[in-house]
mmCIF file of C-alpha atoms in Angstrom:
data_model
loop_
_atom_site.group_PDB
_atom_site.id
_atom_site.type_symbol
_atom_site.label_atom_id
_atom_site.label_comp_id
_atom_site.label_asym_id
_atom_site.label_seq_id
_atom_site.Cartn_x
_atom_site.Cartn_y
_atom_site.Cartn_z
ATOM 1 C CA MET A 448 -92.441 5.053 157.159
ATOM 2 C CA THR A 449 -94.922 6.997 155.022
ATOM 3 C CA LEU A 450 -95.497 5.686 151.503
ATOM 4 C CA SER A 451 -94.973 8.461 148.933
ATOM 5 C CA VAL A 452 -97.877 8.967 146.523
ATOM 6 C CA LYS A 453 -95.762 10.911 144.050
ATOM 7 C CA PRO A 454 -95.340 11.298 141.172
ATOM 8 C CA TYR A 455 -98.862 12.314 140.221
ATOM 9 C CA LEU A 456 -97.740 12.587 136.610
ATOM 10 C CA ARG A 457 -95.412 9.729 135.723
ATOM 11 C CA SER A 458 -94.738 10.249 132.041
ATOM 12 C CA ILE A 459 -95.881 11.521 128.682
ATOM 13 C CA SER A 460 -95.239 10.106 125.236
ATOM 14 C CA LEU A 461 -95.921 11.340 121.750
ATOM 15 C CA LYS A 462 -98.417 9.377 119.679
ATOM 16 C CA ARG A 463 -96.057 9.478 116.738
ATOM 17 C CA ASP A 464 -98.228 7.341 114.468
ATOM 18 C CA HIS A 465 -101.032 9.882 114.788
ATOM 19 C CA VAL A 466 -98.978 13.003 114.015
ATOM 20 C CA PRO A 467 -100.272 14.458 110.716
ATOM 21 C CA SER A 468 -96.887 15.849 109.622
ATOM 22 C CA PHE A 469 -93.500 16.396 111.202
ATOM 23 C CA ASP A 470 -92.952 19.249 108.744
ATOM 24 C CA GLU A 471 -95.591 21.425 110.390
ATOM 25 C CA TYR A 472 -95.621 23.364 113.678
ATOM 26 C CA PRO A 473 -95.296 22.314 116.453
ATOM 27 C CA PHE A 474 -94.083 18.891 115.315
ATOM 28 C CA ASN A 475 -91.223 20.422 113.305
ATOM 29 C CA ILE A 476 -89.589 21.761 116.486
ATOM 30 C CA PRO A 477 -86.538 19.491 116.952
ATOM 31 C CA ALA A 478 -87.363 18.670 120.574
ATOM 32 C CA ILE A 479 -90.872 17.624 119.526
ATOM 33 C CA THR A 480 -89.778 15.877 116.334
ATOM 34 C CA SER A 481 -87.487 13.604 118.343
ATOM 35 C CA LEU A 482 -89.862 13.185 121.296
ATOM 36 C CA GLU A 483 -90.534 9.606 122.320
ATOM 37 C CA SER A 484 -91.383 9.761 126.042
ATOM 38 C CA ILE A 485 -90.495 11.745 129.156
ATOM 39 C CA GLU A 486 -90.354 10.342 132.678
ATOM 40 C CA PHE A 487 -91.020 13.023 135.286
ATOM 41 C CA HIS A 488 -89.138 13.426 138.544
ATOM 42 C CA ALA A 489 -91.353 12.914 141.579
ATOM 43 C CA ASP A 490 -90.348 16.351 142.906
ATOM 44 C CA VAL A 491 -89.229 18.787 140.193
ATOM 45 C CA THR A 492 -88.643 18.496 136.451
ATOM 46 C CA PHE A 493 -87.244 21.492 134.569
ATOM 47 C CA PHE A 494 -87.369 22.244 130.845
ATOM 48 C CA VAL A 495 -84.676 24.647 129.664
ATOM 49 C CA GLY A 496 -83.589 25.929 126.286
ATOM 50 C CA GLU A 497 -83.234 28.947 124.063
ATOM 51 C CA ASN A 498 -86.223 31.015 122.974
ATOM 52 C CA GLY A 499 -88.037 29.019 120.327
ATOM 53 C CA SER A 500 -86.724 25.665 121.544
ATOM 54 C CA GLY A 501 -90.244 24.489 122.347
ATOM 55 C CA LYS A 502 -90.182 24.357 126.145
ATOM 56 C CA SER A 503 -93.232 26.579 126.641
ATOM 57 C CA THR A 504 -95.059 24.787 123.823
ATOM 58 C CA LEU A 505 -94.366 21.464 125.523
ATOM 59 C CA VAL A 506 -95.333 22.665 129.001
ATOM 60 C CA GLU A 507 -98.546 24.158 127.632
ATOM 61 C CA ALA A 508 -99.385 20.877 125.884
ATOM 62 C CA ILE A 509 -98.789 18.882 129.079
ATOM 63 C CA ALA A 510 -101.051 21.254 131.021
ATOM 64 C CA LEU A 511 -103.836 21.070 128.446
ATOM 65 C CA ALA A 512 -103.559 17.285 128.182
ATOM 66 C CA ILE A 513 -104.231 16.861 131.904
ATOM 67 C CA GLY A 514 -107.153 19.267 131.995
ATOM 68 C CA PHE A 515 -105.957 22.844 132.540
ATOM 69 C CA SER A 516 -107.214 25.714 130.407
ATOM 70 C CA PRO A 517 -104.766 27.477 128.039
ATOM 71 C CA GLU A 518 -104.212 30.573 130.183
ATOM 72 C CA GLY A 519 -103.656 28.791 133.466
ATOM 73 C CA GLY A 520 -105.077 28.818 136.951
ATOM 74 C CA THR A 521 -106.718 25.828 138.610
ATOM 75 C CA LYS A 522 -108.664 23.292 136.570
ATOM 76 C CA ASN A 523 -111.800 25.237 137.501
ATOM 77 C CA VAL A 524 -110.568 28.311 135.624
ATOM 78 C CA ARG A 525 -111.670 28.121 131.988
ATOM 79 C CA LEU A 526 -110.059 31.010 130.104
ATOM 80 C CA GLU A 527 -108.877 31.381 126.518
ATOM 81 C CA THR A 528 -108.910 35.004 125.390
ATOM 82 C CA SER A 529 -107.188 34.148 122.086
ATOM 83 C CA ALA A 530 -106.792 30.871 120.217
ATOM 84 C CA THR A 531 -102.991 30.576 120.214
ATOM 85 C CA THR A 532 -102.478 27.059 121.556
ATOM 86 C CA SER A 533 -100.929 24.360 119.406
ATOM 87 C CA ALA A 534 -102.504 20.971 118.767
ATOM 88 C CA LEU A 535 -99.655 19.135 120.507
ATOM 89 C CA HIS A 536 -101.747 18.190 123.553
ATOM 90 C CA GLU A 537 -104.042 16.132 121.324
ATOM 91 C CA TYR A 538 -101.128 13.841 120.470
ATOM 92 C CA LEU A 539 -99.760 13.212 123.959
ATOM 93 C CA LYS A 540 -100.341 10.035 125.924
ATOM 94 C CA ILE A 541 -100.457 10.752 129.648
ATOM 95 C CA VAL A 542 -99.474 8.216 132.318
ATOM 96 C CA LYS A 543 -100.616 9.253 135.787
ATOM 97 C CA GLY A 544 -99.563 7.919 139.177
ATOM 98 C CA PHE A 545 -101.769 5.745 141.355
ATOM 99 C CA ALA A 546 -102.858 8.736 143.468
ATOM 100 C CA ALA A 547 -104.495 11.959 142.314
ATOM 101 C CA PRO A 548 -103.177 15.321 143.560
ATOM 102 C CA LYS A 549 -105.359 17.196 146.023
ATOM 103 C CA ASP A 550 -104.351 20.556 144.551
ATOM 104 C CA ASN A 551 -103.389 21.775 141.079
ATOM 105 C CA TYR A 552 -102.290 24.953 139.356
ATOM 106 C CA PHE A 553 -100.944 26.016 135.967
ATOM 107 C CA LEU A 554 -98.973 29.270 136.241
ATOM 108 C CA ARG A 555 -97.848 30.919 133.020
ATOM 109 C CA ALA A 556 -96.281 34.351 132.868
ATOM 110 C CA GLU A 557 -97.743 35.566 129.579
ATOM 111 C CA SER A 558 -101.393 35.146 130.592
ATOM 112 C CA PHE A 559 -101.136 35.731 134.326
ATOM 113 C CA PHE A 560 -102.873 39.137 134.086
ATOM 114 C CA ASN A 561 -106.014 37.512 132.665
ATOM 115 C CA VAL A 562 -106.068 34.833 135.355
ATOM 116 C CA ALA A 563 -105.447 37.477 138.045
ATOM 117 C CA THR A 564 -108.455 39.417 136.776
ATOM 118 C CA TYR A 565 -110.535 36.261 137.082
ATOM 119 C CA LEU A 566 -109.237 35.594 140.613
ATOM 120 C CA ASP A 567 -110.141 39.139 141.641
ATOM 121 C CA SER A 568 -113.653 38.702 140.254
ATOM 122 C CA THR A 569 -114.125 35.639 142.460
ATOM 123 C CA GLY A 570 -112.537 37.216 145.544
ATOM 124 C CA VAL A 571 -110.336 34.159 146.036
ATOM 125 C CA MET A 572 -107.131 35.982 146.908
ATOM 126 C CA GLN A 573 -108.863 38.563 149.103
ATOM 127 C CA ALA A 574 -109.875 35.711 151.378
ATOM 128 C CA PHE A 575 -106.235 35.441 152.456
ATOM 129 C CA ASP A 576 -105.280 39.028 153.288
ATOM 130 C CA ASN A 577 -108.073 41.324 152.054
ATOM 131 C CA ARG A 578 -105.997 42.531 149.093
ATOM 132 C CA PRO A 579 -107.166 42.113 145.496
ATOM 133 C CA ILE A 580 -104.465 40.541 143.378
ATOM 134 C CA HIS A 581 -104.371 43.589 141.085
ATOM 135 C CA ALA A 582 -103.598 45.751 144.119
ATOM 136 C CA ARG A 583 -100.181 44.079 144.210
ATOM 137 C CA SER A 584 -97.188 44.457 141.916
ATOM 138 C CA HIS A 585 -96.720 41.792 139.260
ATOM 139 C CA GLY A 586 -94.033 40.089 141.325
ATOM 140 C CA GLU A 587 -96.067 40.303 144.517
ATOM 141 C CA ALA A 588 -99.036 38.758 142.714
ATOM 142 C CA PHE A 589 -96.901 35.850 141.500
ATOM 143 C CA LEU A 590 -95.622 35.222 145.026
ATOM 144 C CA ALA A 591 -99.115 35.564 146.466
ATOM 145 C CA VAL A 592 -100.250 32.670 144.284
ATOM 146 C CA LEU A 593 -97.221 30.619 145.344
ATOM 147 C CA THR A 594 -97.481 31.307 149.057
ATOM 148 C CA GLN A 595 -101.236 31.734 149.544
ATOM 149 C CA LYS A 596 -103.067 29.872 146.776
ATOM 150 C CA LEU A 597 -101.082 26.636 146.533
ATOM 151 C CA ARG A 598 -101.949 24.275 149.368
ATOM 152 C CA GLY A 599 -99.563 21.344 148.892
ATOM 153 C CA ASN A 600 -100.100 17.728 147.852
ATOM 154 C CA GLY A 601 -100.450 19.218 144.403
ATOM 155 C CA LEU A 602 -99.375 19.000 140.802
ATOM 156 C CA TYR A 603 -98.060 22.391 139.705
ATOM 157 C CA ILE A 604 -97.012 23.371 136.187
ATOM 158 C CA PHE A 605 -95.116 26.652 135.749
ATOM 159 C CA ASP A 606 -94.143 28.395 132.523
ATOM 160 C CA GLU A 607 -91.342 30.927 133.133
ATOM 161 C CA PRO A 608 -92.469 31.906 136.653
ATOM 162 C CA GLU A 609 -89.353 34.057 137.076
ATOM 163 C CA ALA A 610 -90.619 36.594 134.517
ATOM 164 C CA ALA A 611 -91.981 38.971 137.167
ATOM 165 C CA LEU A 612 -89.574 38.138 139.980
ATOM 166 C CA SER A 613 -86.429 39.941 141.125
ATOM 167 C CA PRO A 614 -83.473 37.723 142.092
ATOM 168 C CA SER A 615 -84.398 37.945 145.782
ATOM 169 C CA ARG A 616 -88.012 37.030 144.984
ATOM 170 C CA GLN A 617 -86.776 34.102 142.899
ATOM 171 C CA LEU A 618 -84.967 32.874 146.003
ATOM 172 C CA ALA A 619 -88.212 33.256 147.947
ATOM 173 C CA ALA A 620 -90.016 31.301 145.220
ATOM 174 C CA LEU A 621 -87.361 28.578 145.390
ATOM 175 C CA SER A 622 -87.891 28.294 149.152
ATOM 176 C CA THR A 623 -91.657 28.038 148.666
ATOM 177 C CA ILE A 624 -91.247 25.369 145.992
ATOM 178 C CA HIS A 625 -89.144 23.371 148.455
ATOM 179 C CA GLN A 626 -91.788 23.691 151.153
ATOM 180 C CA LEU A 627 -94.467 22.503 148.729
ATOM 181 C CA VAL A 628 -92.305 19.577 147.588
ATOM 182 C CA ASN A 629 -91.945 18.563 151.233
ATOM 183 C CA ASP A 630 -95.730 18.856 151.508
ATOM 184 C CA GLY A 631 -96.171 16.192 148.835
ATOM 185 C CA SER A 632 -96.155 18.298 145.667
ATOM 186 C CA GLN A 633 -94.736 17.721 142.189
ATOM 187 C CA PHE A 634 -93.545 20.505 139.863
ATOM 188 C CA ILE A 635 -92.996 20.719 136.104
ATOM 189 C CA ILE A 636 -91.325 24.023 135.230
ATOM 190 C CA ALA A 637 -90.097 25.739 132.072
ATOM 191 C CA THR A 638 -87.571 28.397 133.045
ATOM 192 C CA HIS A 639 -84.566 30.531 132.113
ATOM 193 C CA SER A 640 -83.661 31.199 135.745
ATOM 194 C CA PRO A 641 -80.319 29.823 137.002
ATOM 195 C CA ILE A 642 -81.655 30.436 140.513
ATOM 196 C CA LEU A 643 -84.711 28.206 140.124
ATOM 197 C CA LEU A 644 -82.702 25.615 138.204
ATOM 198 C CA ALA A 645 -80.502 25.160 141.264
ATOM 199 C CA TYR A 646 -83.208 23.161 143.044
ATOM 200 C CA PRO A 647 -81.386 20.106 144.454
ATOM 201 C CA GLY A 648 -81.952 16.766 142.773
ATOM 202 C CA ALA A 649 -84.262 18.061 140.053
ATOM 203 C CA ARG A 650 -84.305 16.532 136.592
ATOM 204 C CA ILE A 651 -83.228 19.125 134.007
ATOM 205 C CA LEU A 652 -84.132 18.486 130.375
ATOM 206 C CA MET A 653 -82.508 20.730 127.780
ATOM 207 C CA LEU A 654 -84.295 21.362 124.481
ATOM 208 C CA ASP A 655 -82.139 22.371 121.525
ATOM 209 C CA GLN A 656 -81.662 21.858 117.779
ATOM 210 C CA GLU A 657 -80.633 18.248 118.395
ATOM 211 C CA GLY A 658 -83.716 17.364 120.409
ATOM 212 C CA MET A 659 -83.946 16.865 124.155
ATOM 213 C CA LYS A 660 -81.488 15.507 126.712
ATOM 214 C CA ASP A 661 -80.729 15.400 130.422
ATOM 215 C CA VAL A 662 -78.199 17.964 131.579
ATOM 216 C CA ALA A 663 -76.512 18.696 134.895
ATOM 217 C CA TYR A 664 -77.158 22.098 136.474
ATOM 218 C CA GLU A 665 -73.525 23.165 136.052
ATOM 219 C CA ASP A 666 -73.678 22.293 132.350
ATOM 220 C CA THR A 667 -76.705 24.436 131.534
ATOM 221 C CA GLU A 668 -76.064 27.524 129.449
ATOM 222 C CA HIS A 669 -78.013 29.503 132.046
ATOM 223 C CA TYR A 670 -75.507 28.645 134.755
ATOM 224 C CA LEU A 671 -72.398 28.913 132.568
ATOM 225 C CA VAL A 672 -73.245 32.269 130.985
ATOM 226 C CA THR A 673 -74.349 33.807 134.282
ATOM 227 C CA LYS A 674 -71.251 32.566 136.095
ATOM 228 C CA ASP A 675 -68.936 33.744 133.321
ATOM 229 C CA PHE A 676 -70.548 37.176 133.222
ATOM 230 C CA LEU A 677 -70.401 37.705 136.989
ATOM 231 C CA ASN A 678 -66.787 36.516 137.189
ATOM 232 C CA ASN A 679 -65.585 38.325 134.061
ATOM 233 C CA ARG A 680 -67.941 41.254 133.667
ATOM 234 C CA GLU A 681 -65.455 43.755 132.244
ATOM 235 C CA ARG A 682 -64.043 41.285 129.713
ATOM 236 C CA MET A 683 -67.477 40.201 128.517
ATOM 237 C CA LEU A 684 -68.745 43.761 128.213
ATOM 238 C CA HIS A 685 -65.633 44.740 126.263
ATOM 239 C CA HIS A 686 -66.154 41.793 123.942
ATOM 240 C CA LEU A 687 -69.873 42.561 123.423
ATOM 241 C CA PHE A 688 -69.358 46.264 122.761
ATOM 242 C CA ALA A 689 -66.337 45.680 120.535
ATOM 243 C CA ASN A 690 -68.445 43.416 118.351
ATOM 244 C CA GLU A 691 -71.097 46.131 118.063
ATOM 245 C CA GLU A 692 -68.513 48.702 116.976
#
């Protein structure tokens, strides 16, 4: 029997006594205001919530606290084209596992273009199939990183990776995530995608106006709204358009 080395990242906690003010951003976000500690699943932990709930802010802070640059990539990529990061990472206590990951990547949708430009300048992606990353569509570039750049036995942090992916490509991404999990990887993902959220056994943490809590997949708004719309499309459209009128 092989001893599992995961999780690489065991937990984070907020150094509450050091926070300058809970009335100022980002500490006034309810999910951050109430944050004590988070234990990460050895395979996949999801953060979900409405826009503005703080999930991307939290994921960014976790990434910065463990050594990634603000715009993503591997820990060797040092990019920050604009100073938009919060100070949250400075107030997080990180508890790592006993083993270090052999691979790492921080993938965030909003700055992926900048990281792709950097990757093209180094020729990293061309080493796989002789195609610059900017010679691919946005979705193809995302999948190229997933399927060609990530090597397994890694710690991977994703911020809304579904942004450039069609539903069928999200399914392909889900399959790749599973392969990487089986290859000894751990994922921390902020997402709106009900497809990605379906990953079996994952821990799902919902951020809302009351703070943060565990939620079952079938109880996420992402699943419920999508299911209701697909099963009752005409009724929902009638209701939406009637309200507009």
